[in-house]
Short mmCIF file of C-alpha atoms and ligand atoms in Angstrom, two decimals:
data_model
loop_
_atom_site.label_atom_id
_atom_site.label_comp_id
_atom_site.label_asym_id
_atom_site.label_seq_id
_atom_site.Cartn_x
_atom_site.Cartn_y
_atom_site.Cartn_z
CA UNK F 1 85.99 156.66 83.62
CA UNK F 2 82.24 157.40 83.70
CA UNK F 3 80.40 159.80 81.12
CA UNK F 4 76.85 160.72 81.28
CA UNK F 5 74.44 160.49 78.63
CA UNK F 6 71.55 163.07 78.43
CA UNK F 7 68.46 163.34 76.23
CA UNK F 8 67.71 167.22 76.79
CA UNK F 9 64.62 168.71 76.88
CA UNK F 10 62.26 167.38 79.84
CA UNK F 11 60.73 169.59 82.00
CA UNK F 12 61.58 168.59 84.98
CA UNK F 13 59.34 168.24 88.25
CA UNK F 14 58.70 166.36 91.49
CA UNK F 15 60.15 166.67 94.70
CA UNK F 16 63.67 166.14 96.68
CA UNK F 17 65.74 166.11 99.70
CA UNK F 18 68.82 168.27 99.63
CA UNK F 19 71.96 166.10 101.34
CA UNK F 20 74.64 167.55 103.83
CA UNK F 21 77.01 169.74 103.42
CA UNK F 22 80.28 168.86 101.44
CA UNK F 23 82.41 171.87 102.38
CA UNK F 24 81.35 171.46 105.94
CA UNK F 25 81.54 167.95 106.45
CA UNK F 26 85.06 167.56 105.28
CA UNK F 27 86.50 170.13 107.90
CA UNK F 28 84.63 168.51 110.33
CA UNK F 29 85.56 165.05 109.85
CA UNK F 30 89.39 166.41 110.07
CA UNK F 31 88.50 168.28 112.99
CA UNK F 32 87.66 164.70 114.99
CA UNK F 33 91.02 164.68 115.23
CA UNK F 34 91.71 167.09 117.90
CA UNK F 35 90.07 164.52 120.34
CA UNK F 36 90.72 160.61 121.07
CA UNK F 37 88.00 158.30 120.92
CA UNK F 38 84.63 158.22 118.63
CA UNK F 39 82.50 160.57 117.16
CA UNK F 40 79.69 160.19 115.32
CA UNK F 41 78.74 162.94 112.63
CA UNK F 42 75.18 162.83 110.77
CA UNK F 43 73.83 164.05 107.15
CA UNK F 44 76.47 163.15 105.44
CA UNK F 45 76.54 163.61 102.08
CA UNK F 46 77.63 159.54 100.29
CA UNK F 47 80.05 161.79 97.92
CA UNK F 48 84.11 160.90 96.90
CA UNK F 49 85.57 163.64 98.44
CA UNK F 50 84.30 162.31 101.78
CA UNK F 51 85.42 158.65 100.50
CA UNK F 52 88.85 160.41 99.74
CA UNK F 53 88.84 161.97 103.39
CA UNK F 54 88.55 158.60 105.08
CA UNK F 55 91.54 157.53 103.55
CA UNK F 56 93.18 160.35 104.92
CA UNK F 57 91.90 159.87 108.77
CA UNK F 58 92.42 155.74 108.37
CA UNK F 59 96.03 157.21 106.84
CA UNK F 60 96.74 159.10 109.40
CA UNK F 61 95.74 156.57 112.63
CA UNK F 62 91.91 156.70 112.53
CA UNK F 63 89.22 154.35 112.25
CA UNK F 64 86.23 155.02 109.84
CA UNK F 65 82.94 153.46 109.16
CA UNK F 66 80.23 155.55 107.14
CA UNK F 67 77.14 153.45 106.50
CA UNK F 68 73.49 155.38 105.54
CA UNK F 69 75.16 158.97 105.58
CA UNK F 70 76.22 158.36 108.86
CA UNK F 71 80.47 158.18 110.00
CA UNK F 72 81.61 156.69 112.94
CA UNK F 73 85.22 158.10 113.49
CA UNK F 74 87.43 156.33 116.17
CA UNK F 75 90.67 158.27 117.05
CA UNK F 76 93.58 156.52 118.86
CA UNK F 77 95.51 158.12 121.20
CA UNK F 78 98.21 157.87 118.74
CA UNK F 79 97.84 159.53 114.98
CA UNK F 80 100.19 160.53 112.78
CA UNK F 81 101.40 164.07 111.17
CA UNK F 82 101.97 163.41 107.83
CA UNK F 83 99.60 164.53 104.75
CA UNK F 84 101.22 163.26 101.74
CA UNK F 85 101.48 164.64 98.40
CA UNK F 86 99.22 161.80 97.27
CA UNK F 87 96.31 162.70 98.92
CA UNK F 88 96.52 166.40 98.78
CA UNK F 89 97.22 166.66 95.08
CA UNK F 90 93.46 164.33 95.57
CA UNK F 91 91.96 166.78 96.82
CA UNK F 92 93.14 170.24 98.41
CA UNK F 93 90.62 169.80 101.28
CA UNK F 94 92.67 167.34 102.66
CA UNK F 95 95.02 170.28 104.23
CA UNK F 96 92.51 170.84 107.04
CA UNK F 97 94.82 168.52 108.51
CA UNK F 98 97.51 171.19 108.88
CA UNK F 99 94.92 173.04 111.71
CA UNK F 100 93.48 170.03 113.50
CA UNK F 101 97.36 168.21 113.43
CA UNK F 102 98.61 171.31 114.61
CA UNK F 103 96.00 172.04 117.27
CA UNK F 104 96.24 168.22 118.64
CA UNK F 105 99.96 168.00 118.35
CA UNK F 106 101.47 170.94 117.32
CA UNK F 107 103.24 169.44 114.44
CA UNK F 108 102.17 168.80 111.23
CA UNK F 109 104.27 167.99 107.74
CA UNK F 110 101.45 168.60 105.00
CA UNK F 111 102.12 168.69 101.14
CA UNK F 112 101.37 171.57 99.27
CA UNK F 113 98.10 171.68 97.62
CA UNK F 114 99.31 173.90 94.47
CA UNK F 115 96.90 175.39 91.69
CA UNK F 116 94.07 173.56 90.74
CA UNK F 117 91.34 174.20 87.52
CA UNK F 118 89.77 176.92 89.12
CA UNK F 119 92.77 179.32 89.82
CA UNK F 120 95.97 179.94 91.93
CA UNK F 121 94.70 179.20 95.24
CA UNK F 122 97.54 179.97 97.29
CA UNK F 123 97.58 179.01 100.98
CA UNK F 124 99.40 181.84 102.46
CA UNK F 125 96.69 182.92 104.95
CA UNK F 126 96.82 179.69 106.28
CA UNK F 127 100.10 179.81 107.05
CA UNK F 128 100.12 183.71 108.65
CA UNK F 129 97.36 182.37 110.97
CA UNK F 130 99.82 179.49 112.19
CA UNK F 131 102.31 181.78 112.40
CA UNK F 132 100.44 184.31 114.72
CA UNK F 133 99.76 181.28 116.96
CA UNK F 134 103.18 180.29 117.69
CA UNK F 135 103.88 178.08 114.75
CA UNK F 136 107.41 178.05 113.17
CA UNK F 137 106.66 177.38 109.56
CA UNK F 138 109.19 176.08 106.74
CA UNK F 139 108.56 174.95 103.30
CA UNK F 140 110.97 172.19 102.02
CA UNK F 141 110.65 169.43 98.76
CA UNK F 142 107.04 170.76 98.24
CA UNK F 143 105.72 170.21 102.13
CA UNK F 144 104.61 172.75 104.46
CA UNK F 145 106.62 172.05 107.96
CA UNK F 146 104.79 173.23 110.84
CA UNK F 147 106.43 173.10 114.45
CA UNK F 148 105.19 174.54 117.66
CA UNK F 149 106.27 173.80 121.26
CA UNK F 150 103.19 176.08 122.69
CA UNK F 151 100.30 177.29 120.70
CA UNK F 152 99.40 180.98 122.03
CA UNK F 153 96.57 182.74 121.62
CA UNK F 154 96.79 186.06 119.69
CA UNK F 155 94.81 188.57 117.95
CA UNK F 156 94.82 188.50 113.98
CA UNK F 157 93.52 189.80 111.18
CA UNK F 158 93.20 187.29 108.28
CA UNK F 159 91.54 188.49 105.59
CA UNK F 160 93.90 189.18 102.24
CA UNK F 161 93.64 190.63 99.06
CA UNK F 162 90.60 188.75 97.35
CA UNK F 163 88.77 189.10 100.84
CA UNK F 164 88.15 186.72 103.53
CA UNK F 165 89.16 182.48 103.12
CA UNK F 166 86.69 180.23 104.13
CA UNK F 167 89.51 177.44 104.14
CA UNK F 168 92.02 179.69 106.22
CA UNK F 169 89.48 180.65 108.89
CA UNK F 170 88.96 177.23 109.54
CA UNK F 171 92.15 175.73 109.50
CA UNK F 172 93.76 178.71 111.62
CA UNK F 173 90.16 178.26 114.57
CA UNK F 174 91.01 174.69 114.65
CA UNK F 175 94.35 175.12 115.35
CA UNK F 176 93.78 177.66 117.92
CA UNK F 177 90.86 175.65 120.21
CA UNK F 178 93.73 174.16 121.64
CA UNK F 179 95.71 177.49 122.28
CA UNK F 180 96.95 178.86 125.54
CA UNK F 181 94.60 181.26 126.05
CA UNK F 182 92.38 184.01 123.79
CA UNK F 183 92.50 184.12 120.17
CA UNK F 184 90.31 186.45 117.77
CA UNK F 185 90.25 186.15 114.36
CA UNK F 186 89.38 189.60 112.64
CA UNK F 187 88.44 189.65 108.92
CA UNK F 188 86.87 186.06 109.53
CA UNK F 189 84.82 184.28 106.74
CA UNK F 190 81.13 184.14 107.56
CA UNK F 191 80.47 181.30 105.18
CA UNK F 192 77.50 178.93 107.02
CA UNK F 193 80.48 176.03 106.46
CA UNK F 194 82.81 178.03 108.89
CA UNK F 195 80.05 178.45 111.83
CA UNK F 196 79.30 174.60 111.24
CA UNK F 197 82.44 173.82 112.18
CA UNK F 198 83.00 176.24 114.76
CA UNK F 199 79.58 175.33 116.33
CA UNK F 200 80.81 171.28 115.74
CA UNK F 201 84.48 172.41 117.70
CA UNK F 202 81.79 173.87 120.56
CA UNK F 203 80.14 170.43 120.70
CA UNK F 204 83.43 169.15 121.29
CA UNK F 205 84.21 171.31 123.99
CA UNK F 206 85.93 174.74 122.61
CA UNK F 207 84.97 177.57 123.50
CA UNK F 208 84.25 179.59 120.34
CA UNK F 209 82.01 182.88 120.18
CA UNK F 210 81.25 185.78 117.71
CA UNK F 211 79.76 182.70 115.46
CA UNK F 212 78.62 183.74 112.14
CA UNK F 213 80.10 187.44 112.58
CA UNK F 214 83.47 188.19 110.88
CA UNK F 215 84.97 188.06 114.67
CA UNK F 216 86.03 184.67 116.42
CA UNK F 217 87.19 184.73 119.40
CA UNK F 218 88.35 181.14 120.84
CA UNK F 219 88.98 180.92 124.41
CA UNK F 220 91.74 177.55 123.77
CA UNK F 221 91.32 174.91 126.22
CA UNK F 222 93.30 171.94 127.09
CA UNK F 223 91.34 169.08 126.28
CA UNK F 224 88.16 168.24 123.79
CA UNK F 225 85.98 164.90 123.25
CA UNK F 226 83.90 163.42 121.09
CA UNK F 227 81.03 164.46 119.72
CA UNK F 228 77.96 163.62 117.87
CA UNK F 229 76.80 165.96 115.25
CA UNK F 230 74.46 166.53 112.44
CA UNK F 231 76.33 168.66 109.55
CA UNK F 232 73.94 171.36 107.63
CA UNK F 233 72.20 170.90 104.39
CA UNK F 234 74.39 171.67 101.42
CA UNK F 235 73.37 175.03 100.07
CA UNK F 236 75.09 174.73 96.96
CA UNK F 237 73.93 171.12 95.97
CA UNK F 238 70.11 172.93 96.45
CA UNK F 239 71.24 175.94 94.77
CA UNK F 240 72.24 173.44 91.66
CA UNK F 241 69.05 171.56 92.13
CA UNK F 242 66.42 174.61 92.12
CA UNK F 243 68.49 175.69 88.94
CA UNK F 244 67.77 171.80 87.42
CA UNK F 245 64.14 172.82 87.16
CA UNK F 246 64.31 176.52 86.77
CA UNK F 247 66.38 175.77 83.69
CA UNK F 248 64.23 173.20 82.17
CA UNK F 249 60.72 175.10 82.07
CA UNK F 250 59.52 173.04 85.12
CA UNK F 251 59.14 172.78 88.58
CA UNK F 252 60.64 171.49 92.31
CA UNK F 253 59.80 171.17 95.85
CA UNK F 254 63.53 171.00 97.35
CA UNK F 255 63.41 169.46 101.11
CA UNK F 256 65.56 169.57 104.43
CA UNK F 257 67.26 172.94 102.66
CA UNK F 258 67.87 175.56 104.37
CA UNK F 259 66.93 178.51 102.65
CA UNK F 260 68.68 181.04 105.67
CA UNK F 261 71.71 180.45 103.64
CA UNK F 262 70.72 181.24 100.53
CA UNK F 263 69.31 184.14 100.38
CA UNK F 264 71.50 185.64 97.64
CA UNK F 265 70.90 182.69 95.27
CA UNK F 266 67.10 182.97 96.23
CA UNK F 267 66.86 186.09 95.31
CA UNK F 268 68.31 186.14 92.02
CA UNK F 269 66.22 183.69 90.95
CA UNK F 270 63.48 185.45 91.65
CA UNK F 271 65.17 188.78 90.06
CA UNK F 272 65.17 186.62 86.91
CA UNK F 273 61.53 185.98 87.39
CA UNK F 274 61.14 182.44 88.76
CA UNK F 275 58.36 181.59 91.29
CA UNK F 276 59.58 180.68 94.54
CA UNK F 277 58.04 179.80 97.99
CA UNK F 278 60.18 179.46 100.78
CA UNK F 279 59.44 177.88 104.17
CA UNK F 280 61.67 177.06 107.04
CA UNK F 281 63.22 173.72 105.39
CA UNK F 282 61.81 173.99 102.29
CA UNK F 283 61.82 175.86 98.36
CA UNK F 284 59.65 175.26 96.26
CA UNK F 285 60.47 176.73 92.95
CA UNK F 286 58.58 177.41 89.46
CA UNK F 287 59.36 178.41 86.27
CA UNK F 288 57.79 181.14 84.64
CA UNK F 289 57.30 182.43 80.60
CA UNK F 290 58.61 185.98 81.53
CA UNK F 291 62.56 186.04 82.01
CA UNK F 292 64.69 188.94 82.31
CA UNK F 293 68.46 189.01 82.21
CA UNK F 294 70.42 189.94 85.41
CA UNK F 295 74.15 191.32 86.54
CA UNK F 296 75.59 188.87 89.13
CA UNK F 297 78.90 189.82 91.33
CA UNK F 298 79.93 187.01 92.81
CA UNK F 299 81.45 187.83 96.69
CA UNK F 300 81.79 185.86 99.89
CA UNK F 301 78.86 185.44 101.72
CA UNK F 302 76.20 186.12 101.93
CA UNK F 303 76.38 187.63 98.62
CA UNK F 304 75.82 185.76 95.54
CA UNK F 305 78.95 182.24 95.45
CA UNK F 306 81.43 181.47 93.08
CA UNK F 307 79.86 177.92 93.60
CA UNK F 308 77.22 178.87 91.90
CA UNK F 309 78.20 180.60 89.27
CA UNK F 310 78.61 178.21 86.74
CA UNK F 311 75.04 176.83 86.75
CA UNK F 312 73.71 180.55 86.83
CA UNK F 313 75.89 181.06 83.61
CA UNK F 314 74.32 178.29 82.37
CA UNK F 315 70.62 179.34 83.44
CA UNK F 316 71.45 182.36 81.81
CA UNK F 317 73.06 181.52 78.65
CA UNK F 318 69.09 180.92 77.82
CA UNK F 319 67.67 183.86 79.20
CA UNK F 320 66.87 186.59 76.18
CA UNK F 321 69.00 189.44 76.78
CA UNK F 322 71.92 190.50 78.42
CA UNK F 323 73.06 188.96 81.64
CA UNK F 324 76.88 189.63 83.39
CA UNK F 325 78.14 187.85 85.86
CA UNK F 326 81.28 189.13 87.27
CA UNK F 327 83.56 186.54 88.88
CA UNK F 328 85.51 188.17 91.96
CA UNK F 329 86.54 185.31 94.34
CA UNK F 330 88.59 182.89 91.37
CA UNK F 331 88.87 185.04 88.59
CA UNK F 332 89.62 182.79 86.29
CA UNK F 333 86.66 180.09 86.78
CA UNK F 334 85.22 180.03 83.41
CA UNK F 335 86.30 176.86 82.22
CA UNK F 336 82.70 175.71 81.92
CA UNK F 337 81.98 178.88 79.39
CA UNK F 338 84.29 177.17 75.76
CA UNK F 339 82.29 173.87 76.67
CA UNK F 340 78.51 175.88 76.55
CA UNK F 341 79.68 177.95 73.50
CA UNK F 342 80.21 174.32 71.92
CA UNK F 343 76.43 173.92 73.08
CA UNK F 344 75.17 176.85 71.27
CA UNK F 345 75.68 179.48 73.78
CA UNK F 346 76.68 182.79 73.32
CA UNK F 347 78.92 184.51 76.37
CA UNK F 348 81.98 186.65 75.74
CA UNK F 349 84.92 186.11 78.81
CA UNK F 350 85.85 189.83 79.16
CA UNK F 351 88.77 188.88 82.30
CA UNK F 352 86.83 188.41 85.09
CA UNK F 353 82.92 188.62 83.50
CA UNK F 354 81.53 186.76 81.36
CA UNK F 355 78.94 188.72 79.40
CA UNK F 356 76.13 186.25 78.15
CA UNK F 357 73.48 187.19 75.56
CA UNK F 358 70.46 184.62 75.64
CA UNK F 359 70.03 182.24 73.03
CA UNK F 360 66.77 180.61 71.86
CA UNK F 361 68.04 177.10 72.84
CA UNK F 362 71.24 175.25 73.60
CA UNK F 363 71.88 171.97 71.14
CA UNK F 364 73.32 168.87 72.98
CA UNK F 365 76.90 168.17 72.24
CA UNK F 366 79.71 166.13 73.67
CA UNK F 367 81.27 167.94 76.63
CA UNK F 368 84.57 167.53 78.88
CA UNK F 369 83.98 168.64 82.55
CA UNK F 370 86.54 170.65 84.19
CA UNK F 371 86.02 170.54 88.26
CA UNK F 372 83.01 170.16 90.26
CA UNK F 373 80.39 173.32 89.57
CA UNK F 374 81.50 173.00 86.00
CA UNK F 375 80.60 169.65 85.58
CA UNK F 376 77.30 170.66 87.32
CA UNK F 377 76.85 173.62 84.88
CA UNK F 378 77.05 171.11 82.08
CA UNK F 379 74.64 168.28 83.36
CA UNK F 380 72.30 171.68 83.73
CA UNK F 381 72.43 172.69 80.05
CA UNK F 382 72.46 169.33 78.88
CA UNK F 383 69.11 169.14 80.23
CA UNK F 384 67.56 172.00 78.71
CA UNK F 385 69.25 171.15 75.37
CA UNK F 386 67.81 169.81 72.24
CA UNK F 387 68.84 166.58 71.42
CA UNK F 388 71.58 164.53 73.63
CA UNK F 389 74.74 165.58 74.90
CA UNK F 390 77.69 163.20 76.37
CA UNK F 391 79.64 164.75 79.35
CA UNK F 392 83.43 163.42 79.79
CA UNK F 393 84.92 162.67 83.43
CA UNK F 394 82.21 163.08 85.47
CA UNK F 395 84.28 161.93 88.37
CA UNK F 396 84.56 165.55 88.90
CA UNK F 397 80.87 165.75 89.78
CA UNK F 398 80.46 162.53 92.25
CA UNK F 399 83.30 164.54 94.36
CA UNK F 400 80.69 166.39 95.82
CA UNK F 401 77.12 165.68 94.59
CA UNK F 402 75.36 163.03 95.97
CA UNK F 403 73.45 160.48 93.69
CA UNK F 404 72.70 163.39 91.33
CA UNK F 405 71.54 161.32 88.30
CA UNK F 406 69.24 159.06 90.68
CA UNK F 407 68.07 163.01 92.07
CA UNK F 408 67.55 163.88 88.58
CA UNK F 409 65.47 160.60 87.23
CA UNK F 410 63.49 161.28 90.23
CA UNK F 411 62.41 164.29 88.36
CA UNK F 412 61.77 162.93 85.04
CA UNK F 413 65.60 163.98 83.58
CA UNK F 414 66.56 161.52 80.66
CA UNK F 415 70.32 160.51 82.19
CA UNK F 416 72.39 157.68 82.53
CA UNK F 417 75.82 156.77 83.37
CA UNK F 418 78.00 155.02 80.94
CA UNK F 419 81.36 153.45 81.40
CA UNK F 420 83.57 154.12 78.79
C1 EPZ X 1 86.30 177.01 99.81
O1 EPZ X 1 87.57 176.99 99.16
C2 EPZ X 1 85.47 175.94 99.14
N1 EPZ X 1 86.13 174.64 99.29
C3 EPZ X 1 85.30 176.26 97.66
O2 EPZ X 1 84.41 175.31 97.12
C4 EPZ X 1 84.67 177.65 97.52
O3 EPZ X 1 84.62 177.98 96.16
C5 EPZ X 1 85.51 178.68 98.28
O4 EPZ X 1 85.66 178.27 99.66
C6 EPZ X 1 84.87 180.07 98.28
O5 EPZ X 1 83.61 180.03 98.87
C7 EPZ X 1 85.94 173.93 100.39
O6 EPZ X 1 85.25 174.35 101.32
C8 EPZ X 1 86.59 172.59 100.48
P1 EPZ X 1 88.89 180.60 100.11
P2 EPZ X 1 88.80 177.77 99.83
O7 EPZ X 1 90.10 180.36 100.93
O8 EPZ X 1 88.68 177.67 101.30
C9 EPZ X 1 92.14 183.58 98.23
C10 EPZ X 1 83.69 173.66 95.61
O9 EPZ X 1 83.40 173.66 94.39
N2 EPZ X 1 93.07 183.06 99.23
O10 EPZ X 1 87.68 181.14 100.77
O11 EPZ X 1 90.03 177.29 99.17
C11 EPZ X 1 91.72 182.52 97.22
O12 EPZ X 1 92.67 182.35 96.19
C12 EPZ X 1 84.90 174.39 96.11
O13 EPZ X 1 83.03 173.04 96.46
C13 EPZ X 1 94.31 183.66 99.37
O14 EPZ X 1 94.65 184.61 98.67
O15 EPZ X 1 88.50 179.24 99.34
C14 EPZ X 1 90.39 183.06 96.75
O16 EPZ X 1 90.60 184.06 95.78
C15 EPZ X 1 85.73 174.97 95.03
N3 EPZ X 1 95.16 183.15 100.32
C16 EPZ X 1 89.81 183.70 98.01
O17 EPZ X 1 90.93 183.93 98.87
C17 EPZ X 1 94.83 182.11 101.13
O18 EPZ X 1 95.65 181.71 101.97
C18 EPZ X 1 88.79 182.86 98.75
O19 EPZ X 1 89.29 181.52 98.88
C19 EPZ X 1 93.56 181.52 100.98
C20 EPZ X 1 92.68 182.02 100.03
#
């Protein structure tokens, strides 16, 4: 297992290119499935939980190459219908294969992903989507059984108690490209991950409108193809990198972004008092001596995301005052918040807030990450620490950033990778 070593403290400055989108690449890779033959699908971020997702297509009948963020997916005309435990309990993305199997074949046995560090996570809005379209759905030794002799279009609305699911809308549109006739999903999530994919079905061949609106409405049709496609920039990855420099006194010009989606993020970084200018592909972002303290209520988009909310936590854990950021998508993601208190910081978990008063300066300390955006809060206050920290199982964070130490040398950060 791989730690990180950090010597805190540089400010950090230069210029980078943001990679492609995790959340929508993995979606659409699954999504190649609805069609036989090859498809080629650009910008791909070089991360594990892309690694982990070729596994499942070679698993499952395809065949993969992914050279220079670039994949070259070859479907046979024959694939199977079986996610196993294995590689769900991996990684929970890898249930996208319930909407694409289901779509393409109408069957599908997929394991069930079960909780994970950041919360519950049920699936059951998956499953009423499935349901709506024909499916006949049983859960037996752990797997979610999904039958269908005729996938029908219907009207739904699929949004549930914590709002709308990115990872629902997508399974349940996939599934229903390949419907018998017209399908609208009301209560839709508007996340720019969810129009990627629609817009990547579309390329295919599907007939998918109301695109970034929280209304779909798929007219199915019987057959798709391949397609070639370039997947967005990853707005969280930039998000994470703008913070990098914000937190560290210094300053970035963040390429091939796009700043359209994320607006929210953008904005309270400037509420906090950073310098930003924004162009059409482009942030460039610098700090300033004047801070204030800011409330945060993290929603589905395009307000302010629960993937960012650990690094802005972090940012703000050295911001004098008193900043709260209310968590209302996974109430429970503070796992990040005992490792920064070991760091110096001072933030009080009141259920779903976390109430931070800024300190003078975080001290480097020997840190366990959690999942992903944790691990990423970490690296970030590791780097504006005194003195060096050591972050534990950083496998978390090479599931979905790209290179990030060779991102962060680039701007001057004092990191390395050890084995231990
Ligand atoms: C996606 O997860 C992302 N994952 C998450 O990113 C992201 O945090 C999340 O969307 C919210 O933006 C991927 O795209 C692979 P949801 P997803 O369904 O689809 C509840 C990262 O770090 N819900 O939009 O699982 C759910 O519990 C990851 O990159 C139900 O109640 O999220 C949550 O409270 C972590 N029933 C809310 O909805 C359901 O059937 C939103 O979850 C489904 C969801």
């Amino acid at each position: 297992m791989d730690k990180f070593i950090i010597k805190g403290g540089v400010k950090l400055s230069g210029e980078l290119n943001a990679s492609g989108s995790k959340n929508s690449v993995l979606p659409i890779m699954v999504a190649t499935l609805l069609t036989t033959g090859r498809s080629v699908i650009k910008n791909v971020p070089d991360v594990d939980d892309v690694k982990h997702m070729i596994k499942v297509l070679e698993y499952l009948g395809a065949k993969v190459t992914f050279k220079r963020n670039t994949l070259l997916i070859d479907v046979p005309s024959k694939v199977g219908y079986v996610a196993p435990y294995d590689f769900v309990r991996k990684m929970r993305a890898s249930y996208y294969v319930m909407g694409s199997l289901i779509g393409r074949k109408g069957k599908v046995d997929a394991s069930l992903p079960g909780g994970c560090a950041i919360g519950e996570r049920p699936i059951d809005l998956h499953l009423k989507g499935f349901k709506e379209l024909g499916c006949d759905i049983k859960l037996e030794k752990g797997y979610v059984k999904a039958r269908c002799k005729k996938l029908k279009g219907k009207e739904m609305f699929l949004e549930g108690s914590k709002g709308t699911s990115v990872g629902a809308t997508i399974n349940v549109m996939m599934a229903a490209v390949k419907a018998e006739g017209k399908t609208i999903i009301k209560g839709a999530a508007v996340e720019p991950e969810v129009s990627d994919v629609a817009r990547f079905l579309n390329s295919m061949g599907a007939k998918i409108t109301g695109i970034d609106s929280p209304v779909l409405t798929i007219d199915g049709v019987e057959k798709l193809f391949p397609a070639e496609y370039s997947v967005i920039p990853d707005r969280i990855e930039a998000g994470t990198l703008l913070v990098s420099a914000a937190i560290t006194g210094g300053e970035l010009l963040l390429k091939k972004c796009n700043p359209g989606h994320m607006d929210a993020v953008l904005n309270k970084l400037k509420e906090i008092g950073f310098k930003l200018s924004i162009g059409e592909n482009e942030i460039y972002i610098k700090s300033s001596r004047i801070l204030k303290p800011v409330n945060i209520d993290v929603l589905p988009y395009p307000f302010f995301p629960t993937d960012m909310q650990a690094q802005f936590v972090s940012l703000l854990s050295l911001v004098d005052g008193i900043s709260i950021v209310s968590e209302n998508i996974f109430e429970k993601r503070f796992m990040h918040v005992p490792e920064l208190l070991r760091m110096g910081a001072n933030i009080t978990i009141d259920s779903n807030k976390a109430i931070i008063k800024g300190v003078k300066k975080l001290l480097g300390a020997p840190v366990m990450a959690s999942d992903l955006r944790a691990s990423a809060a970490l690296v970030l206050a590791a780097l504006a620490a005194e003195g060096e920290s050591e972050i534990k199982r950083i496998y978390h964070i090479d599931r979905g950033y790209e290179s990030i130490e060779k991102k962060l040398r680039k701007l001057g950060a004092k990191i390395k990778r050890v084995e231990e």
